[in-house]
GROMACS .gro file of C-alpha atoms in nm:
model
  399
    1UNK     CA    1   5.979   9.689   5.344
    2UNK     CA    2   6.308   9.502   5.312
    3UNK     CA    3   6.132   9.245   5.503
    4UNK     CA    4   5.851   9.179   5.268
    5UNK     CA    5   6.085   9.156   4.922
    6UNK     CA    6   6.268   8.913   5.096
    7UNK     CA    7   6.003   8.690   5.208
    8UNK     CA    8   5.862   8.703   4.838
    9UNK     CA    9   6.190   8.616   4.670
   10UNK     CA   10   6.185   8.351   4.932
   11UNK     CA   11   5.839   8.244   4.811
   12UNK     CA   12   5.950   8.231   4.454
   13UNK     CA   13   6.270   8.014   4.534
   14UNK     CA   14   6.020   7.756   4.723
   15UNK     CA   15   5.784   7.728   4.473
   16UNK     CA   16   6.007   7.671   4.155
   17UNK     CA   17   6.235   7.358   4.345
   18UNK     CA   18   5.881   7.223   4.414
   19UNK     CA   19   5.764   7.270   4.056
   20UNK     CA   20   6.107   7.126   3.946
   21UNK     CA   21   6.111   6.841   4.167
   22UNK     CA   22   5.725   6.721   4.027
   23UNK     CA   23   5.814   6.768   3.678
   24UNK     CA   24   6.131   6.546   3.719
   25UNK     CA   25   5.917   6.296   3.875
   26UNK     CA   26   5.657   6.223   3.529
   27UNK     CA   27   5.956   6.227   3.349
   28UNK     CA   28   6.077   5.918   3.533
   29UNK     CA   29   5.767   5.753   3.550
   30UNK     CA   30   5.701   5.846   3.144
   31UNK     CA   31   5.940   5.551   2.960
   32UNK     CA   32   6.036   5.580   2.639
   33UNK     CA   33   5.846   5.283   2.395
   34UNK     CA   34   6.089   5.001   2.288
   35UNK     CA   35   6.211   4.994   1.967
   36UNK     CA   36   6.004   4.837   1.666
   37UNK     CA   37   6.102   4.465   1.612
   38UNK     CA   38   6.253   4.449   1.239
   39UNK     CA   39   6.019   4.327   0.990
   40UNK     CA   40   6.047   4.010   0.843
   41UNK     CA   41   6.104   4.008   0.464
   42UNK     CA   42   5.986   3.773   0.262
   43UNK     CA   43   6.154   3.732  -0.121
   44UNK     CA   44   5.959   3.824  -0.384
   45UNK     CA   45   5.900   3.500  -0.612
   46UNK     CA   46   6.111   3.411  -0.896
   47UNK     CA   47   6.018   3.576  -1.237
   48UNK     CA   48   6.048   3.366  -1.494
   49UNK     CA   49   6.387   3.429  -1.726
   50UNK     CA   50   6.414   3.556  -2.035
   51UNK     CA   51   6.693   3.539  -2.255
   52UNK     CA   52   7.017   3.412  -2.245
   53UNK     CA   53   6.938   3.334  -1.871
   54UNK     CA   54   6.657   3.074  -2.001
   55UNK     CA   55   6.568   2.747  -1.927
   56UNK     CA   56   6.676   2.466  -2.186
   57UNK     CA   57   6.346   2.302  -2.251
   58UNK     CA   58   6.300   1.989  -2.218
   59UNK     CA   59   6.192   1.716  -2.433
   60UNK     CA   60   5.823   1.588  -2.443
   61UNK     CA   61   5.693   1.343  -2.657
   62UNK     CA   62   5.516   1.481  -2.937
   63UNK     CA   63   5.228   1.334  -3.156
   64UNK     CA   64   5.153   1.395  -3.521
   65UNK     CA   65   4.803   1.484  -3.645
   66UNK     CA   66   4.763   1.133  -3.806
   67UNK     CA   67   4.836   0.970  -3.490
   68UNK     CA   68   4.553   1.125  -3.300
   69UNK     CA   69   4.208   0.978  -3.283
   70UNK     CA   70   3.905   1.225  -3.425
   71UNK     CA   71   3.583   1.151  -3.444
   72UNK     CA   72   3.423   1.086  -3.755
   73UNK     CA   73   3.067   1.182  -3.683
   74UNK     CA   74   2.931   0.854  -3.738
   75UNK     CA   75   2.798   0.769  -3.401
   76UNK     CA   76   2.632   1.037  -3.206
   77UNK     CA   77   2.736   1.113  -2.869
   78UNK     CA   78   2.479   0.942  -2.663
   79UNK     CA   79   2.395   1.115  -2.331
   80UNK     CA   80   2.198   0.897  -2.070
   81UNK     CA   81   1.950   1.021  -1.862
   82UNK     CA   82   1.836   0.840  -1.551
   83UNK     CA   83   1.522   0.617  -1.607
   84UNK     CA   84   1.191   0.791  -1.519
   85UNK     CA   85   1.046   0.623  -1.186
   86UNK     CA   86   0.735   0.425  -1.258
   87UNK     CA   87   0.409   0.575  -1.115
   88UNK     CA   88   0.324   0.307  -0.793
   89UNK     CA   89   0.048   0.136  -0.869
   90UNK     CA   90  -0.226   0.114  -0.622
   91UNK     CA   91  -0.431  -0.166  -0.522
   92UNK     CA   92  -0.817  -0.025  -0.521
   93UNK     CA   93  -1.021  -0.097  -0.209
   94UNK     CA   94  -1.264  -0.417  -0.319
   95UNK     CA   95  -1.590  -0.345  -0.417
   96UNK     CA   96  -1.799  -0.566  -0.251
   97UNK     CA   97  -2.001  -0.445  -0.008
   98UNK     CA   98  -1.877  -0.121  -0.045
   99UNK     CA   99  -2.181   0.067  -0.042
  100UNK     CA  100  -2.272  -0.067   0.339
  101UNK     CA  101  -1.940   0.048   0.492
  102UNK     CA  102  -2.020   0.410   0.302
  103UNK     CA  103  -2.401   0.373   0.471
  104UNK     CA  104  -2.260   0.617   0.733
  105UNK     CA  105  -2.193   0.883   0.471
  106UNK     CA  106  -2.457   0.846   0.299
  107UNK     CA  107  -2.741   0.832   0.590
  108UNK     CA  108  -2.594   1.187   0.698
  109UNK     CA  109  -2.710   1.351   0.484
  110UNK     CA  110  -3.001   1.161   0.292
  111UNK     CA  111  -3.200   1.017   0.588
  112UNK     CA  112  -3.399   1.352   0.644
  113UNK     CA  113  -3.620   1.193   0.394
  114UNK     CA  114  -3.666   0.891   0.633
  115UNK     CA  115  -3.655   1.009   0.907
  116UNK     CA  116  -3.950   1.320   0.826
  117UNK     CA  117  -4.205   1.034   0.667
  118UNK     CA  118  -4.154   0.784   1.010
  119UNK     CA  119  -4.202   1.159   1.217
  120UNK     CA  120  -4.564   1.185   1.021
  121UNK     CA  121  -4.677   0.835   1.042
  122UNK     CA  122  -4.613   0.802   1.372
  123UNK     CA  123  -4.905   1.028   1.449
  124UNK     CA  124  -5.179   0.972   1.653
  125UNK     CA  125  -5.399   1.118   1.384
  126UNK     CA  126  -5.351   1.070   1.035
  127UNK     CA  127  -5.579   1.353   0.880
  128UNK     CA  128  -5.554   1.472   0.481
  129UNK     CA  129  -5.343   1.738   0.630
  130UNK     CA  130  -5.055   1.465   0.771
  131UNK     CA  131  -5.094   1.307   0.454
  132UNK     CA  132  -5.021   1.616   0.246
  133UNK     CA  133  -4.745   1.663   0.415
  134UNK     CA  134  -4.662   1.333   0.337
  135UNK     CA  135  -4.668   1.432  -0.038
  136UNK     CA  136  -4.477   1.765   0.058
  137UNK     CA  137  -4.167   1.568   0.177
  138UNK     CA  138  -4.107   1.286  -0.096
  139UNK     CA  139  -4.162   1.565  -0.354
  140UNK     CA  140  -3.889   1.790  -0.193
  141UNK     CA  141  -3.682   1.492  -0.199
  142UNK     CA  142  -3.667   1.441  -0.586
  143UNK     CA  143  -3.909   1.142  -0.540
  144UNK     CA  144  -4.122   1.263  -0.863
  145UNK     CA  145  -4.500   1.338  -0.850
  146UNK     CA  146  -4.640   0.961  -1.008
  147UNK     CA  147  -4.371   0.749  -0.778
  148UNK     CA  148  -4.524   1.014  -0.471
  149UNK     CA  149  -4.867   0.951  -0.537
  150UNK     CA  150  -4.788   0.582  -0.564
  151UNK     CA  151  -4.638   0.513  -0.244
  152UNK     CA  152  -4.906   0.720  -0.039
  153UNK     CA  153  -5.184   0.536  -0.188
  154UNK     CA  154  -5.032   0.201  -0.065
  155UNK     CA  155  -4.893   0.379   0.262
  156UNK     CA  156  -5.245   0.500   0.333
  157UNK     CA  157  -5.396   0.165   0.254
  158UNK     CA  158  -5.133  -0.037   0.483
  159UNK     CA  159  -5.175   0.210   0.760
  160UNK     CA  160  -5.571   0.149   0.716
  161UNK     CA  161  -5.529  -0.216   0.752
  162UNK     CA  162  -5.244  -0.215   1.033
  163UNK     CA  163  -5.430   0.031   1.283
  164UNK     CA  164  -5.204   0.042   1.596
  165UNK     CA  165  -4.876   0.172   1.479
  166UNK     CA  166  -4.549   0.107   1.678
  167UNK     CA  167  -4.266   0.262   1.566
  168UNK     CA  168  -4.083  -0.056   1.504
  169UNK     CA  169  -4.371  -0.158   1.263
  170UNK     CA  170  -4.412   0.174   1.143
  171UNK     CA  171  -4.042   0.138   1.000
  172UNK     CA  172  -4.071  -0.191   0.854
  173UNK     CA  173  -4.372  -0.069   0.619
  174UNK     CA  174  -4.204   0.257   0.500
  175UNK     CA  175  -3.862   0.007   0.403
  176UNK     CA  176  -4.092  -0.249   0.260
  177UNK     CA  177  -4.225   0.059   0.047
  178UNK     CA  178  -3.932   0.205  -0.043
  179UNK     CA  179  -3.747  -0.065  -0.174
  180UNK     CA  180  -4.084  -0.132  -0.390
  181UNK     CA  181  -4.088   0.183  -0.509
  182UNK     CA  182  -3.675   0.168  -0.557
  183UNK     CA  183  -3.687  -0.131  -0.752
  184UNK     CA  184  -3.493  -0.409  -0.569
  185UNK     CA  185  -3.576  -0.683  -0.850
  186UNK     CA  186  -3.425  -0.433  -1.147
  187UNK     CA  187  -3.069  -0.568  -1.321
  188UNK     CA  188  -2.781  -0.353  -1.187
  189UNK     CA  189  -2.498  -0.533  -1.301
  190UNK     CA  190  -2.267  -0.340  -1.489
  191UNK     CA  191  -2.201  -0.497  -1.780
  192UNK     CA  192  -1.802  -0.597  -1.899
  193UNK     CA  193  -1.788  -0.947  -1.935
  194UNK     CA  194  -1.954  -1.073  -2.279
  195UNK     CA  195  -1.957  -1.449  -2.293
  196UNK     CA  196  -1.858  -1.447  -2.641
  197UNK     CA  197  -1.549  -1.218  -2.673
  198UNK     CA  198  -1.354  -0.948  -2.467
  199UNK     CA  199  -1.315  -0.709  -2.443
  200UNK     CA  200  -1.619  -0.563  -2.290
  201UNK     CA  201  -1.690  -0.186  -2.414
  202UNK     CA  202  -1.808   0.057  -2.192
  203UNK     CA  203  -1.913   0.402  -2.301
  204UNK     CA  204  -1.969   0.687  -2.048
  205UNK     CA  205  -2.164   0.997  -2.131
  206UNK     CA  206  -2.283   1.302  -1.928
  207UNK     CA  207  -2.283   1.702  -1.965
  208UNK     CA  208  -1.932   1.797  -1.866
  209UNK     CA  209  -1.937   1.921  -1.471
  210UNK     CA  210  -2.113   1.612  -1.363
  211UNK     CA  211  -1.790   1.468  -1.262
  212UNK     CA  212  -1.794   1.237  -1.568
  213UNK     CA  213  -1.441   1.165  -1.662
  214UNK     CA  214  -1.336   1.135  -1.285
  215UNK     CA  215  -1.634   0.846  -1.264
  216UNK     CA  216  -1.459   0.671  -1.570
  217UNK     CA  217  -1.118   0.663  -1.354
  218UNK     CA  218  -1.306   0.546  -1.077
  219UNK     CA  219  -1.493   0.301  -1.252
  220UNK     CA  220  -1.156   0.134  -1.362
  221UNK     CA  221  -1.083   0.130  -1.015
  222UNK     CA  222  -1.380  -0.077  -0.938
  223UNK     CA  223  -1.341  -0.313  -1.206
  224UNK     CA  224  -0.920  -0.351  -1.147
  225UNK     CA  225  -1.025  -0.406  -0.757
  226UNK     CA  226  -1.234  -0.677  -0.910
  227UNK     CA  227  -0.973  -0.837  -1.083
  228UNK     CA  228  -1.038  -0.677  -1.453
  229UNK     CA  229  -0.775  -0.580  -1.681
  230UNK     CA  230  -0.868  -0.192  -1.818
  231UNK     CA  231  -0.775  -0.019  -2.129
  232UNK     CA  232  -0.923   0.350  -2.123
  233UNK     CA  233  -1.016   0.597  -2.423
  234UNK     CA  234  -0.973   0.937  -2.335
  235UNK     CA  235  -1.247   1.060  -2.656
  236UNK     CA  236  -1.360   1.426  -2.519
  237UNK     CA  237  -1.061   1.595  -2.660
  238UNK     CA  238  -1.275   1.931  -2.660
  239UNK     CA  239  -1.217   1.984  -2.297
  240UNK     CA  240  -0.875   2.121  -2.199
  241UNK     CA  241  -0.636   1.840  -1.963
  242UNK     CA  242  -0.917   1.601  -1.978
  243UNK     CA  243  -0.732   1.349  -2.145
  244UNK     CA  244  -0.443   1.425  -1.892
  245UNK     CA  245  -0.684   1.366  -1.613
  246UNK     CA  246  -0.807   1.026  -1.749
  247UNK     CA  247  -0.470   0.934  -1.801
  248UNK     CA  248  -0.368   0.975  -1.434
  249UNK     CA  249  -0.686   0.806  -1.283
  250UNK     CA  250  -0.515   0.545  -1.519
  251UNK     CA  251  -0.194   0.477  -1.440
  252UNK     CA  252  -0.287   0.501  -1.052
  253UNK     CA  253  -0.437   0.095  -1.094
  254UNK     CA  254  -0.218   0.032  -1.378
  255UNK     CA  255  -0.457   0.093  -1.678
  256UNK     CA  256  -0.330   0.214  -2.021
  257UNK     CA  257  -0.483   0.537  -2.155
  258UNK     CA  258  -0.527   0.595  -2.521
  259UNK     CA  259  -0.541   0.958  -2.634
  260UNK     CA  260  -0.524   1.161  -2.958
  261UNK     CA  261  -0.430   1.515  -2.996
  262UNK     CA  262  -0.654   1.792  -2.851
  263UNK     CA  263  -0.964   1.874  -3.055
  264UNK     CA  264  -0.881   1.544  -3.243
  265UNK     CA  265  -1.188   1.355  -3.377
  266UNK     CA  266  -1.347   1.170  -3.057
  267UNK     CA  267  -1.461   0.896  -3.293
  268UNK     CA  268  -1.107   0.801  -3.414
  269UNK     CA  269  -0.978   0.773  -3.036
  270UNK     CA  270  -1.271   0.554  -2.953
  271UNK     CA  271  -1.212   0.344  -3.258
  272UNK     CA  272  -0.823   0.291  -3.170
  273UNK     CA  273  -0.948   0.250  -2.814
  274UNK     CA  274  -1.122  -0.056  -2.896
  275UNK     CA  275  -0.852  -0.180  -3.136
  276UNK     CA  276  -0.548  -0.158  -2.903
  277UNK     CA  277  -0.767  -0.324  -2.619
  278UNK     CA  278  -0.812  -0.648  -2.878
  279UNK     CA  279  -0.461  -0.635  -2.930
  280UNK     CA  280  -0.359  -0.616  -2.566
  281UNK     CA  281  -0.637  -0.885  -2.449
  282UNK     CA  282  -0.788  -0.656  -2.191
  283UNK     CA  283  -1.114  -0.725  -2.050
  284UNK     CA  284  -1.294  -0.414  -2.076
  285UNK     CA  285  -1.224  -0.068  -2.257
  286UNK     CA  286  -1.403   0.232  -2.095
  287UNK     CA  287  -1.463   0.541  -2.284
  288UNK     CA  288  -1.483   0.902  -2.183
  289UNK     CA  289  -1.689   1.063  -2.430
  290UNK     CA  290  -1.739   1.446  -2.481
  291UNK     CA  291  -1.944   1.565  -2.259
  292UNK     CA  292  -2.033   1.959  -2.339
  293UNK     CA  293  -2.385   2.111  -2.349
  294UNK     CA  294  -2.651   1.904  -2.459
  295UNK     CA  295  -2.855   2.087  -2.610
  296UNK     CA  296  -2.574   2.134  -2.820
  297UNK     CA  297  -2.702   1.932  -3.136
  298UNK     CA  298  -2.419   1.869  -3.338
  299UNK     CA  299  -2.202   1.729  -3.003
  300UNK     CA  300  -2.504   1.548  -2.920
  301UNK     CA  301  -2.475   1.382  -3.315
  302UNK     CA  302  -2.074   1.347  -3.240
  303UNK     CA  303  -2.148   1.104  -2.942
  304UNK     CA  304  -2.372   0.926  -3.160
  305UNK     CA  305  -2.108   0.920  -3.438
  306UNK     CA  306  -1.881   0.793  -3.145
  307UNK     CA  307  -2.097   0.481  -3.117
  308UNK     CA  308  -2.163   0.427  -3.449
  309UNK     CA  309  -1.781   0.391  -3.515
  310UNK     CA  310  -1.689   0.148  -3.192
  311UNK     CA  311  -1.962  -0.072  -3.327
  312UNK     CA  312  -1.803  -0.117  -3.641
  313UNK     CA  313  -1.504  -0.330  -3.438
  314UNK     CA  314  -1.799  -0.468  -3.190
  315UNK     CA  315  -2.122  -0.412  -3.022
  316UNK     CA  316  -2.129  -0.168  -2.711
  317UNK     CA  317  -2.242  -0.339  -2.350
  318UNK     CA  318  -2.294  -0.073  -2.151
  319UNK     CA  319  -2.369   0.323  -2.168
  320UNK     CA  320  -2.377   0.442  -1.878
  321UNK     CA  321  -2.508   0.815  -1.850
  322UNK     CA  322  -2.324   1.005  -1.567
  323UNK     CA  323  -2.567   1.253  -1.394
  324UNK     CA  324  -2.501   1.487  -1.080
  325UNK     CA  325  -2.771   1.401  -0.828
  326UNK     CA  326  -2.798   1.761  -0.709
  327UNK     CA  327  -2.949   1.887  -0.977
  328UNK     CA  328  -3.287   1.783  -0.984
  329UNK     CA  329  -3.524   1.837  -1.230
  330UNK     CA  330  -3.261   1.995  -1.442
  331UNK     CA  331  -3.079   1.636  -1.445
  332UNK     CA  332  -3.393   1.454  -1.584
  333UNK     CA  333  -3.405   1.701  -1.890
  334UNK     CA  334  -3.028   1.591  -1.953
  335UNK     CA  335  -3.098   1.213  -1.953
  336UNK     CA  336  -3.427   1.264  -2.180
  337UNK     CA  337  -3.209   1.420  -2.447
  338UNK     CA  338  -2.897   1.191  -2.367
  339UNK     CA  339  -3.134   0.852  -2.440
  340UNK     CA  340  -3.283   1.002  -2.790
  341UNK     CA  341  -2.903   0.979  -2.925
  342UNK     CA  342  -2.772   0.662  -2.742
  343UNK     CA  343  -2.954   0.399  -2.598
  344UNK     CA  344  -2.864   0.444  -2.209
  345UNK     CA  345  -2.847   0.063  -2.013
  346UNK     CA  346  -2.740   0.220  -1.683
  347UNK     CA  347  -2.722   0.561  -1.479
  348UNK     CA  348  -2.447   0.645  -1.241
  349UNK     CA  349  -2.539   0.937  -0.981
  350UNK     CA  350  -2.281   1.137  -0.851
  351UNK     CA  351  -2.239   1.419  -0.538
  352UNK     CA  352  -2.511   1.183  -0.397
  353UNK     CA  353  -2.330   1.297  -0.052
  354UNK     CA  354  -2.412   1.626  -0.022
  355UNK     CA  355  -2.723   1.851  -0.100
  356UNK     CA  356  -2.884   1.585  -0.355
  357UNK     CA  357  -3.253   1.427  -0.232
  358UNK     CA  358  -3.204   1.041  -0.236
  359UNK     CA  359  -3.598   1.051  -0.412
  360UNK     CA  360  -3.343   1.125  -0.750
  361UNK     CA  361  -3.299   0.759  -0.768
  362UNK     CA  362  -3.672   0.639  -0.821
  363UNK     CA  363  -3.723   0.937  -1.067
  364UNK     CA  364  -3.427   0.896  -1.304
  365UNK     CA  365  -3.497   0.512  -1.308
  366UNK     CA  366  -3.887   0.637  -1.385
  367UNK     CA  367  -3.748   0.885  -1.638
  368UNK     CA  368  -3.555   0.652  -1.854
  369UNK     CA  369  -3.706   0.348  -1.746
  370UNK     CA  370  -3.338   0.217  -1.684
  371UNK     CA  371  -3.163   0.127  -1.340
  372UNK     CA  372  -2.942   0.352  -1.136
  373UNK     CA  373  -2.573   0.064  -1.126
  374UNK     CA  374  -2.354   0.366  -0.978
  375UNK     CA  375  -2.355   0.607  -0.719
  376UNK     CA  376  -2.065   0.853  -0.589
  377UNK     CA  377  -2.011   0.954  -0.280
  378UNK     CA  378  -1.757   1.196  -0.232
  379UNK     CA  379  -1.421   1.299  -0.384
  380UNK     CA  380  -1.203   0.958  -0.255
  381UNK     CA  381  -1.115   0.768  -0.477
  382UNK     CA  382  -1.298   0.463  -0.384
  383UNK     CA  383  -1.617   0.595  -0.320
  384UNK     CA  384  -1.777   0.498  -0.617
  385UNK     CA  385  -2.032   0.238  -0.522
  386UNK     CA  386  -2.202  -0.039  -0.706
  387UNK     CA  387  -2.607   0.049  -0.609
  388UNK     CA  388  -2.734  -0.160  -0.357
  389UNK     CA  389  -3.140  -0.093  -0.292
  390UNK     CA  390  -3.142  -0.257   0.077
  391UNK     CA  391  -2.800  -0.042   0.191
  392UNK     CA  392  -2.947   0.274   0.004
  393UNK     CA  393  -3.271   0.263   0.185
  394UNK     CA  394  -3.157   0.132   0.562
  395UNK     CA  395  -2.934   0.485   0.498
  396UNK     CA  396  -3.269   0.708   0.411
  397UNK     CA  397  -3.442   0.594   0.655
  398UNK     CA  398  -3.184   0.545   0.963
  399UNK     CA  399  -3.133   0.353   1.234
   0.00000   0.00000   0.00000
């Protein structure tokens, strides 16, 4: 028993040197952190001392209220503002021959009319069915029933008398035709130069949609690209921003623009117009005239007013009535009622690019008994053509 307490007490002895000798050793390995460095003051600024402990100040020169200059109101303070660039002024593309470089254009879409009268001649067997067909296809295209009954009489008679039909001679006929029945001999020349004074006076009417004010900019294109100098009269001040629009076709080519106040009286802006382009020695004045629904009878007596007035200064060479070719039937109602109020010398057909029949051409110049001077063909702003009958019908009826 002695044994065992003794080898316990042993155990206990052996254990706590061990304990105390690994203890001992963190405390070695544990150091102590270094003292913090002393901060490093910095002295707070100088206040400013009041008091006896005050600055003497020191001496500044001084000025008296007499000696220091005032203004006295007389002259305005003048603030300049940097000069407002100049619009560049662009040189128009010329006109001549512009209607044969836009053949392309214009064949795309207009020679289904050509090309569906050479299909029908050219065959064999030309019964009264083939020939009503005939009729079918120039009265789809606008062509008019008296100008379609016209040129099938003659085609049948020709075709009678030629017998064999190639399609080379097949194509010279129905060109030989066409131009007839287009009217190649008619006067087209739009009218700006008077012998006997300038300016020239232009007036341009049309039911608004048509795209007439944007054919008045263009048409001072055409006649700045033919060396012209243009003064234009922005006179359909019912229609919001058309004057503004005007305005910019103008000062594109360098044109002046004269406007009056929106709602103004169309008449007076014609009339100063007409005056200012004396004064400025220009060689044509073009006027945009109001252009709202014509069966509208007091607007349609306003455009005659509008004449009426510009003739008092000098006589009117041209009116040219604006009509969009894809209307039809609905466009020849418009240029009855336009030439009852104005005497019409010339028709300019626009959007003749897209869905319009190229057979609007002989029936407006049938309607009015006037010739078609102007066609557009798209939105550029060159692509308002002078008409030329030989490029207008090699583009209906292909190549």
């Amino acid at each position: 028993m002695d044994i065992v307490i003794l080898a316990v007490v042993i155990a206990v002895v052996v254990l706590g040197a061990l304990g105390g000798l690994i203890v001992g050793s963190r405390r070695k390995k544990q150091l102590p952190p270094p003292p913090p460095a002393a901060p490093d003051i910095t002295a707070p600024p100088a206040e400013p001392h009041v008091g006896d402990e005050a600055e003497t100040p020191r001496e500044e020169p001084r000025r008296t209220i007499e000696e220091v200059d005032l203004p006295d109101g007389s002259a305005p303070v003048v603030v300049e503002e940097p000069p407002a660039a100049a619009p560049e002024i662009e040189i128009p593309e010329p006109t001549a021959g512009r209607l044969v470089r836009l053949r392309t254009r214009l064949s795309r879409s207009q020679n289904a009319l050509g090309k569906g009268l050479l299909t029908l001649l050219s065959r064999e067997h030309l019964d009264e069915d083939t020939w009503e067909e005939i009729e079918d296809t120039l009265l789809t295209a606008d062509v008019g029933v008296q100008p379609t009954q016209e040129l099938v009489e003659r085609l049948r008679e020709r075709v009678k008398v030629l017998g064999t039909r190639t399609p080379e001679e097949l194509r010279t006929l129905l060109r030989e035709e066409l131009l007839t029945l287009v009217g190649r001999d008619m006067d087209r020349v739009v009218k700006t130069e008077p012998e006997d004074r300038k300016p020239g006076i232009v007036m341009v009417v049309g039911v608004n949609g048509t795209g007439k004010t944007t054919t008045t900019g263009k048409l001072a294109r055409v006649l700045v690209a033919d060396g012209q100098s243009v003064v234009l009269g922005a006179a359909d001040t019912f229609r919001a921003a058309a004057a503004d629009q005007l305005q910019t076709w103008g000062e594109r080519v360098g044109a002046h623009t004269v406007r009056g106040p929106e709602a103004g009286d169309p008449a007076s802006v014609a009339f100063d117009a007409v005056k200012e382009g004396k004064e400025m020695g220009a060689n044509v004045v073009l006027i945009d005239t109001a252009g709202r629904l014509h069966t509208k009878t007091g607007l349609m007596d306003e455009l005659g007013k509008v004449k009426r007035v510009v003739e008092k200064q000098a006589p009117v060479d041209e009116v040219l009535l604006v009509l969009d070719a894809t209307t039809g039937q609905n466009g020849l109602v418009q240029a009855r009622v336009f030439s009852e109020v104005v005497d019409i010398t010339g028709i300019v057909l626009t959007k003749l690019d897209g869905t319009a029949k190229g057979g609007i051409v002989v029936a407006v110049q049938r309607e009015l008994g006037v010739p078609v001077k102007l066609i557009g063909l798209g939105e550029g702003a060159d692509d308002l053509a002078p008409f030329e009958p030989e490029a207008f019908v090699d583009a209906l009826i292909g190549e």
